[in-house]
Short mmCIF file of C-alpha atoms in Angstrom, two decimals:
data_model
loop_
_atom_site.label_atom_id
_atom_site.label_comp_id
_atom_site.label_asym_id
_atom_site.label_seq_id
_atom_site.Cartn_x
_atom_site.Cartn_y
_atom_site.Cartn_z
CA UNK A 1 -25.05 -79.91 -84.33
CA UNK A 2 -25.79 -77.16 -81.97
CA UNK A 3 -22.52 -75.12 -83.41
CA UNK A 4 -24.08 -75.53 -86.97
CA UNK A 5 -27.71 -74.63 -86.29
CA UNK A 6 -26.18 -71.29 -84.62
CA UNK A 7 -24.46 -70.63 -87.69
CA UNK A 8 -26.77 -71.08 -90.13
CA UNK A 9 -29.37 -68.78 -87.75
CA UNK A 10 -26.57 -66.21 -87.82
CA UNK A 11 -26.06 -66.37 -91.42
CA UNK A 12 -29.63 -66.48 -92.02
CA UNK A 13 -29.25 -62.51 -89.79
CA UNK A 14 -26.91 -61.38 -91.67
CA UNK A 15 -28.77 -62.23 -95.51
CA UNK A 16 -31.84 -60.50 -94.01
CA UNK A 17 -30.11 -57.06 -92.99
CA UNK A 18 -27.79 -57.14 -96.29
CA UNK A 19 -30.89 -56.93 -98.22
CA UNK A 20 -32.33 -54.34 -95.90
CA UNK A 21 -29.42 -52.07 -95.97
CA UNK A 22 -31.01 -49.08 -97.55
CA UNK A 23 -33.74 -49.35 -95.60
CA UNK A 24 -32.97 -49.59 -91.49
CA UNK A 25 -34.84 -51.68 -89.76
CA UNK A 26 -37.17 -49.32 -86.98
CA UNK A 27 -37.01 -52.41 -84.30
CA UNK A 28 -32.92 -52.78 -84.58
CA UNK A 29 -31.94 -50.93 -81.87
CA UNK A 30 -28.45 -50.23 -82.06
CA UNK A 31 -25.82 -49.15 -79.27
CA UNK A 32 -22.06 -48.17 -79.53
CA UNK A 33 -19.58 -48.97 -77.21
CA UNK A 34 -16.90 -46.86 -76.60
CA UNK A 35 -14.04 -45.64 -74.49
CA UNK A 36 -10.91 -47.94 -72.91
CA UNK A 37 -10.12 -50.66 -71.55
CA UNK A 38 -12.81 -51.31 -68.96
CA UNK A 39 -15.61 -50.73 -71.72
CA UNK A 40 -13.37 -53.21 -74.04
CA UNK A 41 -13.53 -55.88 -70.75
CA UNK A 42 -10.33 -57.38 -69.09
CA UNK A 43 -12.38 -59.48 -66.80
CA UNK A 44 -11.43 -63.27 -67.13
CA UNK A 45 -14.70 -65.26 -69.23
CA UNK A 46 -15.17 -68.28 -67.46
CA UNK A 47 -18.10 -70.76 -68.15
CA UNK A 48 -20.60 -68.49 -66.56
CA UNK A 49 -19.70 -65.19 -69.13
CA UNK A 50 -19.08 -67.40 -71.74
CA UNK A 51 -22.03 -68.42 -72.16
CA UNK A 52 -24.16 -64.88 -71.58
CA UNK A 53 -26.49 -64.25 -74.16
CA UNK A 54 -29.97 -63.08 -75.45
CA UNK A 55 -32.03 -64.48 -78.64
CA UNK A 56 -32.79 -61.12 -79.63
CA UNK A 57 -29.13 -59.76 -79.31
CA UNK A 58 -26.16 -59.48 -81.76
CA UNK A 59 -22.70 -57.40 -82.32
CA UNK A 60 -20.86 -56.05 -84.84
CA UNK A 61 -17.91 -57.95 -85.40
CA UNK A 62 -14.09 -56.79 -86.56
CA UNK A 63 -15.21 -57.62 -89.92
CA UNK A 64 -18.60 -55.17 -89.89
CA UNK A 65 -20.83 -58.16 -89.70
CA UNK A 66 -23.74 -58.91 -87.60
CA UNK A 67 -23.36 -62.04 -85.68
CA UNK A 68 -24.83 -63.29 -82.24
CA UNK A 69 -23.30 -61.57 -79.38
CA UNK A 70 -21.25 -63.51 -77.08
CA UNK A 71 -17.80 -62.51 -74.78
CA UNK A 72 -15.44 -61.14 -75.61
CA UNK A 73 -17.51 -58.40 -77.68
CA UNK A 74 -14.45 -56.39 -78.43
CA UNK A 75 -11.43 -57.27 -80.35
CA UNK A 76 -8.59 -54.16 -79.30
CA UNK A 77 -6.34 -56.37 -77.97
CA UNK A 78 -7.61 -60.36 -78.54
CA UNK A 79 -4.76 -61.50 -75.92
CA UNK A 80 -6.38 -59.73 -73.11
CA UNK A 81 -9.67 -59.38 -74.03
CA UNK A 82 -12.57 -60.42 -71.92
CA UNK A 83 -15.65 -59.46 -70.12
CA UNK A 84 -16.85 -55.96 -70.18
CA UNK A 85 -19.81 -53.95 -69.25
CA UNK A 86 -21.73 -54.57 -72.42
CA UNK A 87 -22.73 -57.60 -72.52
CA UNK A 88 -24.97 -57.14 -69.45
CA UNK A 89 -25.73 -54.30 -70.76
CA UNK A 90 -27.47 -55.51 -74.01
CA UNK A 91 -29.23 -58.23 -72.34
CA UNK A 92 -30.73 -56.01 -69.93
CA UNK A 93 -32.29 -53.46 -72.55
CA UNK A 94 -33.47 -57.22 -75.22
CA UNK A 95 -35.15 -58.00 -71.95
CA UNK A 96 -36.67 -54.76 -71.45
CA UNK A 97 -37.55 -54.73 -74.83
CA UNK A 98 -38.67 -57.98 -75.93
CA UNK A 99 -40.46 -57.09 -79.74
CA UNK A 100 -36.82 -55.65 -81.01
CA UNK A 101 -33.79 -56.50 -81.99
CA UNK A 102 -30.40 -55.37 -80.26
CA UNK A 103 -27.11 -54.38 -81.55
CA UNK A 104 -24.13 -53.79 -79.93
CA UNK A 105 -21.57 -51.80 -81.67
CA UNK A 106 -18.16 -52.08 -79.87
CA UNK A 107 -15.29 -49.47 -80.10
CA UNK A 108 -13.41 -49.55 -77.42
CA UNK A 109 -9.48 -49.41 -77.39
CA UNK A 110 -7.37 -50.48 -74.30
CA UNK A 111 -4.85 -47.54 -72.95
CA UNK A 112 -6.88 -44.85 -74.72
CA UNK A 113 -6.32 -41.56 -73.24
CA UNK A 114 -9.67 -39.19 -74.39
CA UNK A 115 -7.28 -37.37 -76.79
CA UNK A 116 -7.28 -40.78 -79.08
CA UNK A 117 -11.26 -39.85 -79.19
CA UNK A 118 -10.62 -36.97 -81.26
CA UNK A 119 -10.76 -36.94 -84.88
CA UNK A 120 -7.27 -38.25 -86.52
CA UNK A 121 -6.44 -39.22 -82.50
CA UNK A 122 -3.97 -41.91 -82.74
CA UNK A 123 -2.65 -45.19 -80.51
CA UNK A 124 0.09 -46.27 -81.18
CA UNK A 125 -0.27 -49.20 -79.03
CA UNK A 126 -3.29 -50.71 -81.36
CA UNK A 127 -2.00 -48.80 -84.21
CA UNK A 128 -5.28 -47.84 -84.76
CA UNK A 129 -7.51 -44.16 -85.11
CA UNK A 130 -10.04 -45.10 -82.61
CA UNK A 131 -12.13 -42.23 -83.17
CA UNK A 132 -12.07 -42.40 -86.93
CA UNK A 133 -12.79 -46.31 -86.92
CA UNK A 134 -15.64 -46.09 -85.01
CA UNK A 135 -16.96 -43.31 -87.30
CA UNK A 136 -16.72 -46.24 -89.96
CA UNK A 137 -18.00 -48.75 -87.71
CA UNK A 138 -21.13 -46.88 -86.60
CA UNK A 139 -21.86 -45.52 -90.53
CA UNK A 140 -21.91 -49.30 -91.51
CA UNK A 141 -24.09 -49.98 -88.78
CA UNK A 142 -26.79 -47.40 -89.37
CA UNK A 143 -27.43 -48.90 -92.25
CA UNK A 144 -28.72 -51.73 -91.06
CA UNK A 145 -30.90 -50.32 -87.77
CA UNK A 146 -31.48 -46.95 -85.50
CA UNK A 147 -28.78 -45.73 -83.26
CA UNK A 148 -30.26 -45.36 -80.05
CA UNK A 149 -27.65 -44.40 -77.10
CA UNK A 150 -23.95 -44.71 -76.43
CA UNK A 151 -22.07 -46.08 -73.50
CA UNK A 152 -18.68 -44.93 -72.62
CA UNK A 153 -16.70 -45.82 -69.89
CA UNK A 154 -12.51 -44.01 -70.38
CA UNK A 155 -10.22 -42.28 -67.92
CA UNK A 156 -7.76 -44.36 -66.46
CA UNK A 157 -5.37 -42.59 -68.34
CA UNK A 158 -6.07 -39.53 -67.93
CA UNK A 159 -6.44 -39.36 -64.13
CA UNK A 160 -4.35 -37.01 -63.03
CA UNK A 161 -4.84 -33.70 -61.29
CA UNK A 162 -3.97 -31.64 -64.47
CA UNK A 163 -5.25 -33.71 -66.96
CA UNK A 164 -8.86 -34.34 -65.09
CA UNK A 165 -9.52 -30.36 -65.27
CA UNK A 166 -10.06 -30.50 -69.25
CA UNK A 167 -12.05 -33.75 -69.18
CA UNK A 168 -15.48 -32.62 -69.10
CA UNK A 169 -14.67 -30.13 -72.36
CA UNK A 170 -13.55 -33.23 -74.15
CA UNK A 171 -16.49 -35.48 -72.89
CA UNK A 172 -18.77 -32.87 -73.69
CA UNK A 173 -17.11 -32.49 -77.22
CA UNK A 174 -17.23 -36.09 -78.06
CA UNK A 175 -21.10 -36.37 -77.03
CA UNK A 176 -21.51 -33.51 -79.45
CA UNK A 177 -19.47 -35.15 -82.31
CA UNK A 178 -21.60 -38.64 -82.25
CA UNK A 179 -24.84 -36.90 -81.71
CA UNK A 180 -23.89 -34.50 -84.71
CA UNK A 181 -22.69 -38.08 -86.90
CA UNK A 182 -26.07 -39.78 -85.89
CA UNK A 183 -27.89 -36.71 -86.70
CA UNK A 184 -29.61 -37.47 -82.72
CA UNK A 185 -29.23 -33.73 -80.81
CA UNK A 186 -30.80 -35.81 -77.81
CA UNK A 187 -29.37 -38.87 -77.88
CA UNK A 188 -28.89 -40.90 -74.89
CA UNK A 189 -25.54 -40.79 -73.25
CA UNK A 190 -24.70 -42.72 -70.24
CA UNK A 191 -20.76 -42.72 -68.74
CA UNK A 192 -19.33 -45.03 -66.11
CA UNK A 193 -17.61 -44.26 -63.13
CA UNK A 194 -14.10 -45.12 -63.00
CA UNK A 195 -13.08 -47.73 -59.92
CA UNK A 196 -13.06 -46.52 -56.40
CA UNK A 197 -10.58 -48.74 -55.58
CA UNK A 198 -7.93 -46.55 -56.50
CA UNK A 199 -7.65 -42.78 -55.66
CA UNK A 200 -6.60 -41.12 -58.26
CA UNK A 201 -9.20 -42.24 -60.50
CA UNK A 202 -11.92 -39.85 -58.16
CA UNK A 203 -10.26 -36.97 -60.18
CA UNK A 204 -11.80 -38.15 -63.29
CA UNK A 205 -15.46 -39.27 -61.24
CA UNK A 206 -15.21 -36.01 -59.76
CA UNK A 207 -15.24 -34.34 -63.72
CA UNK A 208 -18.03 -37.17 -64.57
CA UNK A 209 -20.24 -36.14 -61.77
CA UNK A 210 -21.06 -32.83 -63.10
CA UNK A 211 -21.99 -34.42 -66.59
CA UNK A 212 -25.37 -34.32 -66.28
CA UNK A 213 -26.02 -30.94 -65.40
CA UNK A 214 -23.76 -29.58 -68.02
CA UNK A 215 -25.30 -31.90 -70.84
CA UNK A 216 -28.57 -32.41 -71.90
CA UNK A 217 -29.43 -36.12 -71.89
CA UNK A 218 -26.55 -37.96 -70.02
CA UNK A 219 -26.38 -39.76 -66.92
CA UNK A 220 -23.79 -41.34 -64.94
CA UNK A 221 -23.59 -45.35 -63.67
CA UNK A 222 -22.28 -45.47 -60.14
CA UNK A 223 -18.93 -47.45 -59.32
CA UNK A 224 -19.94 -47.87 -55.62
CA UNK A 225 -19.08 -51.41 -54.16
CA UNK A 226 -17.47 -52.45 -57.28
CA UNK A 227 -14.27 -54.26 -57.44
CA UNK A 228 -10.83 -54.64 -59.55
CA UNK A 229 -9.45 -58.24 -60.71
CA UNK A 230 -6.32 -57.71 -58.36
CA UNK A 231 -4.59 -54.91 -60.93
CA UNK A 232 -6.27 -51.89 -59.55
CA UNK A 233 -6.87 -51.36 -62.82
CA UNK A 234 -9.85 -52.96 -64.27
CA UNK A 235 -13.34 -54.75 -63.28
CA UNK A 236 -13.19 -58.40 -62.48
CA UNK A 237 -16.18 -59.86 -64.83
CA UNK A 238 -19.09 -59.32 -61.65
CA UNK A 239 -18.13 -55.89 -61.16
CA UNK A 240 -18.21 -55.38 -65.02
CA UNK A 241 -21.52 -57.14 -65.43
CA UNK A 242 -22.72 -55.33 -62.61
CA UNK A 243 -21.40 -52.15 -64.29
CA UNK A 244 -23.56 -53.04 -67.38
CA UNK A 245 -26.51 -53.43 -65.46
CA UNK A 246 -26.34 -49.79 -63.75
CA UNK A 247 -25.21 -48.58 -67.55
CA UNK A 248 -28.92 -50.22 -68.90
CA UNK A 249 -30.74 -49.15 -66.27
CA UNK A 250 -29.58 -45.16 -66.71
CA UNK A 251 -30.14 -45.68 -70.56
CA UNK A 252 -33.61 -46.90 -70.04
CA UNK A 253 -34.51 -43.91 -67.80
CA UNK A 254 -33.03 -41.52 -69.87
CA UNK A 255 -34.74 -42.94 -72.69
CA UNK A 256 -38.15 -42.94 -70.86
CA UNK A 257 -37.73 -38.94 -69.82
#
């Protein structure tokens, strides 16, 4: 019974903002998720993540359509896929702002170097454009409600000495790209640290560190004290909530300044 009365409330959604599409709703605050595979969320969903949530918070699904959000938001690689920072990270800015409506727009890919990010980047992995989907994906959802910030969390694979020196120059291009597709100049921008549980990811967090004073509106989420699921690779789902929590609480400021 349960099951059915959340699916009729989430079809009810989804009628509602179909017949608002040419006119986007003020109050539905929308946020896209992008970057690799820690922003997509490898961390393991037991009953605890599973059953995460806020009233007042939904996600874009694969198929473009607004439904309640729950774990695993993303959908790059459905084997592996699991908790993330955005979950947390939604229910931390529905309950800072209680009168609207959130939506999450993930776009994360797994394995994603920051090249991928480019316009006509490619993975072959996914076999997807990441960059050029989540153009489409973030049109569709500005029809329905007002972009207002962006998380990204990528660099695993590009941590290396060489690579790490060009970062910031593609970061900074990328936050210039969405702002220019959203038509925001200021739009919020908040990056994650990478895991300090492994030392050649610092070559990336040292690049991310000088973010902010090279771009207006960005901040970073620290790493400190968080821990990897026993890959030294990615989060284990309380580092990753914990992750989304420092993500929400750098959005809200920037959005407050």
């Amino acid at each position: 019974m349960r099951r059915q009365l959340s699916l009729i409330i989430s079809l009810m959604f989804v009628c509602l903002f179909v017949s608002a599409q040419d006119k986007p709703d003020p109050n539905f605050h929308l946020y896209i998720l992008i970057g690799q595979s820690n922003m997509a969320g490898r961390g393991v969903i037991s009953d605890e993540f599973k059953n995460q949530g806020n009233p007042n918070l939904y996600m874009l699904d694969k198929q473009n359509q607004w439904v309640t959000a729950k774990n695993p938001l993303h959908f790059d690689k459905p084997k592996i896929v699991g908790v993330g920072p955005g979950m947390m990270f939604g229910i931390r800015m529905a309950e800072t702002d209680p009168k609207s409506k959130i939506g999450l727009i993930p776009c994360a890919v797994g394995g994603t170097a920051i090249d991928a990010w480019e316009p006509g980047g490619y993975d072959k992995a996914t076999n997807t454009h990441p960059y050029d989907d989540a153009v489409i994906r973030i049109k569709e959802a500005m029809k329905f409600g007002v972009i207002k910030g962006v998380i990204w969390h990528q660099g695993e694979a590009n941590s290396t000495a060489e690579q790490s020196k060009t970062h910031l120059n593609q970061l900074t291009a990328l936050i210039e790209r969405v702002r220019e597709l959203t038509k925001k100049p200021d739009l919020p921008f908040v990056v994650g640290e990478l895991g300090r549980y492994r030392a050649d990811y610092q070559y990336i967090n040292h690049e991310l560190a000088r973010l902010p004073a090279t771009v207006k509106v960005t901040a970073v989420a620290s790493s400190e004290g968080l821990v990897d699921k026993g890959d030294q690779t990615h989060f284990d789902s309380p580092s990753a909530n914990e992750m989304g929590k420092r993500m929400a609480d750098k959005m809200i400021k920037l959005q407050k300044n």
